């Protein structure tokens, strides 16, 4: 499995990598941190036997647009299968803003993708309305179809390379067309893998945002994905569950004390407690909108669609 990051996100990458390493002390897979810039050093990397690998194909990403919320590291996942083709037949990509909760990753690596390059989870944009039209497909002149979230991807390296997914995704990304890049690198991957991926159940990429935070108890997710700009490590409003915020806080305080002092203070506001019943009713209503999507999958974590 691999995670990509730059220097700024290395502490949170190491948090995720450490969680998985501790959950699988006798693992049959490597945990790789693909980094840009100077090589990061931390004793936890050696303690958990993590592979720290410099990203070696930066020239292929020249010309891609970035901003203060999107670093070039986000696009690196597209090229990593080419980088690691001599080392691995299968790769599991994880976004930095993910926490591992449960699930047999060994078995996940072994599922049959039937020749498809990637297995992933349907994006939340299509959870409530599974036929929702996606801007990228319309702009590219394609019929609407399923659209995946690229935060968790199981990759068959041979199929990915043979079908030129890297080249095709980078070609879409380098067009710098706003209508083709609504979700940046995720848009490029969905266009390159148009109707050519298999669908994992929602437990493998459960959104830890908006109403989904309350629904996680119905789903028992394997991976929690903190989508959006508000993350547990910068939460000042009480938006995320205290158990998640405190886990990151303890990790940063213990292993990156120089950064801990710069973390914002989390506040929980109780002034508008009367709103909670209304919020609960709204969430119940929204749950019934999402339920048709959830019931497409059985309790088998490894069912594919």
Short mmCIF file of N, CA and C in Angstrom, two decimals, residues 1 15-24 92 94-105 108 152 202-208 212-213 215-226 232 240-248 250 301:
data_model
loop_
_atom_site.label_atom_id
_atom_site.label_comp_id
_atom_site.label_asym_id
_atom_site.label_seq_id
_atom_site.Cartn_x
_atom_site.Cartn_y
_atom_site.Cartn_z
N UNK A 1 0.84 -1.19 0.00
CA UNK A 1 0.00 0.00 0.00
C UNK A 1 0.88 1.24 0.00
N UNK A 15 0.91 9.10 10.80
CA UNK A 15 -0.16 8.66 11.69
C UNK A 15 -0.93 7.51 11.07
N UNK A 16 -1.37 7.66 9.83
CA UNK A 16 -2.12 6.62 9.14
C UNK A 16 -1.26 5.37 8.95
N UNK A 17 -0.03 5.56 8.50
CA UNK A 17 0.86 4.42 8.28
C UNK A 17 1.11 3.65 9.59
N UNK A 18 1.25 4.37 10.68
CA UNK A 18 1.50 3.73 11.98
C UNK A 18 0.28 2.95 12.45
N UNK A 19 -0.92 3.51 12.22
CA UNK A 19 -2.14 2.80 12.60
C UNK A 19 -2.24 1.45 11.89
N UNK A 20 -1.95 1.45 10.60
CA UNK A 20 -2.05 0.21 9.83
C UNK A 20 -0.93 -0.75 10.22
N UNK A 21 0.27 -0.23 10.45
CA UNK A 21 1.40 -1.08 10.86
C UNK A 21 1.10 -1.77 12.18
N UNK A 22 0.50 -1.05 13.12
CA UNK A 22 0.19 -1.66 14.42
C UNK A 22 -0.96 -2.66 14.31
N UNK A 23 -1.87 -2.43 13.36
CA UNK A 23 -2.98 -3.37 13.16
C UNK A 23 -2.52 -4.65 12.46
N UNK A 24 -1.42 -4.56 11.70
CA UNK A 24 -0.91 -5.72 10.95
C UNK A 24 0.59 -5.88 11.22
N UNK A 92 -2.45 -0.60 -3.00
CA UNK A 92 -3.61 0.01 -2.36
C UNK A 92 -3.23 1.45 -2.05
N UNK A 94 -4.05 5.13 -0.46
CA UNK A 94 -4.88 5.78 0.56
C UNK A 94 -4.55 7.26 0.62
N UNK A 95 -5.58 8.10 0.70
CA UNK A 95 -5.38 9.52 0.95
C UNK A 95 -4.81 9.73 2.35
N UNK A 96 -4.14 10.84 2.54
CA UNK A 96 -3.56 11.17 3.85
C UNK A 96 -4.63 11.33 4.92
N UNK A 97 -5.79 11.88 4.55
CA UNK A 97 -6.84 12.20 5.53
C UNK A 97 -7.78 11.01 5.77
N UNK A 98 -7.19 9.86 6.02
CA UNK A 98 -7.94 8.63 6.26
C UNK A 98 -7.47 8.00 7.56
N UNK A 99 -8.40 7.32 8.26
CA UNK A 99 -8.05 6.51 9.43
C UNK A 99 -8.49 5.08 9.19
N UNK A 100 -7.65 4.15 9.60
CA UNK A 100 -8.00 2.74 9.52
C UNK A 100 -8.81 2.36 10.76
N UNK A 101 -9.93 1.64 10.55
CA UNK A 101 -10.79 1.21 11.65
C UNK A 101 -10.78 -0.31 11.81
N UNK A 102 -10.91 -1.02 10.72
CA UNK A 102 -10.98 -2.47 10.77
C UNK A 102 -10.85 -3.01 9.34
N UNK A 103 -10.94 -4.33 9.17
CA UNK A 103 -10.97 -4.92 7.83
C UNK A 103 -9.70 -5.68 7.51
N UNK A 104 -9.85 -6.79 6.77
CA UNK A 104 -8.74 -7.66 6.40
C UNK A 104 -8.09 -7.15 5.12
N UNK A 105 -7.01 -6.40 5.27
CA UNK A 105 -6.33 -5.84 4.10
C UNK A 105 -5.66 -6.92 3.26
N UNK A 108 -8.29 -8.07 1.01
CA UNK A 108 -8.61 -7.02 0.05
C UNK A 108 -7.65 -7.05 -1.13
N UNK A 152 -9.43 6.08 -1.94
CA UNK A 152 -9.04 4.69 -1.71
C UNK A 152 -9.14 3.97 -3.05
N UNK A 202 -19.21 0.65 0.44
CA UNK A 202 -18.91 1.93 1.10
C UNK A 202 -18.05 1.80 2.35
N UNK A 203 -17.94 0.59 2.93
CA UNK A 203 -17.12 0.45 4.14
C UNK A 203 -15.66 0.78 3.88
N UNK A 204 -15.23 0.70 2.61
CA UNK A 204 -13.81 0.91 2.31
C UNK A 204 -13.45 2.37 2.07
N UNK A 205 -14.42 3.24 2.09
CA UNK A 205 -14.12 4.67 1.92
C UNK A 205 -15.32 5.46 2.41
N UNK A 206 -15.50 5.45 3.73
CA UNK A 206 -16.69 6.07 4.31
C UNK A 206 -16.41 7.54 4.63
N UNK A 207 -17.22 8.46 4.10
CA UNK A 207 -16.98 9.89 4.34
C UNK A 207 -17.19 10.25 5.80
N UNK A 208 -16.21 10.84 6.42
CA UNK A 208 -16.34 11.33 7.80
C UNK A 208 -16.57 12.84 7.72
N UNK A 212 -22.71 12.12 7.28
CA UNK A 212 -22.11 10.79 7.32
C UNK A 212 -21.46 10.49 8.67
N UNK A 213 -21.06 11.52 9.38
CA UNK A 213 -20.43 11.30 10.68
C UNK A 213 -21.37 10.54 11.60
N UNK A 215 -23.74 8.51 10.60
CA UNK A 215 -24.15 7.24 10.02
C UNK A 215 -23.10 6.15 10.13
N UNK A 216 -21.91 6.48 10.59
CA UNK A 216 -20.83 5.50 10.60
C UNK A 216 -21.17 4.28 11.45
N UNK A 217 -22.06 4.45 12.43
CA UNK A 217 -22.44 3.33 13.30
C UNK A 217 -23.35 2.34 12.57
N UNK A 218 -24.01 2.80 11.51
CA UNK A 218 -24.83 1.90 10.72
C UNK A 218 -23.99 1.09 9.74
N UNK A 219 -22.81 1.58 9.42
CA UNK A 219 -22.02 1.02 8.34
C UNK A 219 -20.81 0.22 8.83
N UNK A 220 -20.26 0.57 9.99
CA UNK A 220 -19.05 -0.06 10.52
C UNK A 220 -17.92 0.01 9.51
N UNK A 221 -17.45 1.20 9.18
CA UNK A 221 -16.47 1.37 8.10
C UNK A 221 -15.10 0.77 8.41
N UNK A 222 -14.42 0.40 7.34
CA UNK A 222 -13.03 -0.04 7.44
C UNK A 222 -12.09 1.17 7.41
N UNK A 223 -12.37 2.09 6.50
CA UNK A 223 -11.61 3.33 6.40
C UNK A 223 -12.54 4.51 6.57
N UNK A 224 -12.17 5.44 7.44
CA UNK A 224 -12.86 6.72 7.57
C UNK A 224 -12.10 7.75 6.75
N UNK A 225 -12.80 8.51 5.94
CA UNK A 225 -12.17 9.48 5.06
C UNK A 225 -12.68 10.88 5.40
N UNK A 226 -11.79 11.72 5.91
CA UNK A 226 -12.16 13.07 6.33
C UNK A 226 -12.14 14.00 5.12
N UNK A 232 -9.52 16.51 11.25
CA UNK A 232 -9.45 16.37 12.71
C UNK A 232 -8.29 17.14 13.32
N UNK A 240 -15.75 17.46 14.07
CA UNK A 240 -15.38 16.05 14.10
C UNK A 240 -15.52 15.48 15.51
N UNK A 241 -15.69 14.15 15.57
CA UNK A 241 -15.84 13.46 16.84
C UNK A 241 -14.59 13.67 17.69
N UNK A 242 -14.79 13.86 18.99
CA UNK A 242 -13.67 14.10 19.90
C UNK A 242 -12.67 12.95 19.88
N UNK A 243 -13.15 11.72 19.69
CA UNK A 243 -12.25 10.56 19.71
C UNK A 243 -11.25 10.64 18.56
N UNK A 244 -11.68 11.17 17.41
CA UNK A 244 -10.78 11.31 16.27
C UNK A 244 -9.82 12.49 16.45
N UNK A 245 -10.37 13.61 16.89
CA UNK A 245 -9.54 14.80 17.12
C UNK A 245 -8.46 14.50 18.16
N UNK A 246 -8.84 13.83 19.24
CA UNK A 246 -7.89 13.54 20.31
C UNK A 246 -6.81 12.55 19.87
N UNK A 247 -7.17 11.61 18.99
CA UNK A 247 -6.17 10.64 18.50
C UNK A 247 -5.07 11.35 17.73
N UNK A 248 -5.45 12.25 16.84
CA UNK A 248 -4.45 13.01 16.10
C UNK A 248 -3.65 13.90 17.04
N UNK A 250 -2.96 13.55 20.23
CA UNK A 250 -1.98 12.78 21.03
C UNK A 250 -0.78 12.37 20.19
N UNK A 301 -17.69 -7.63 3.24
CA UNK A 301 -16.83 -6.50 2.92
C UNK A 301 -16.23 -6.58 1.52
#
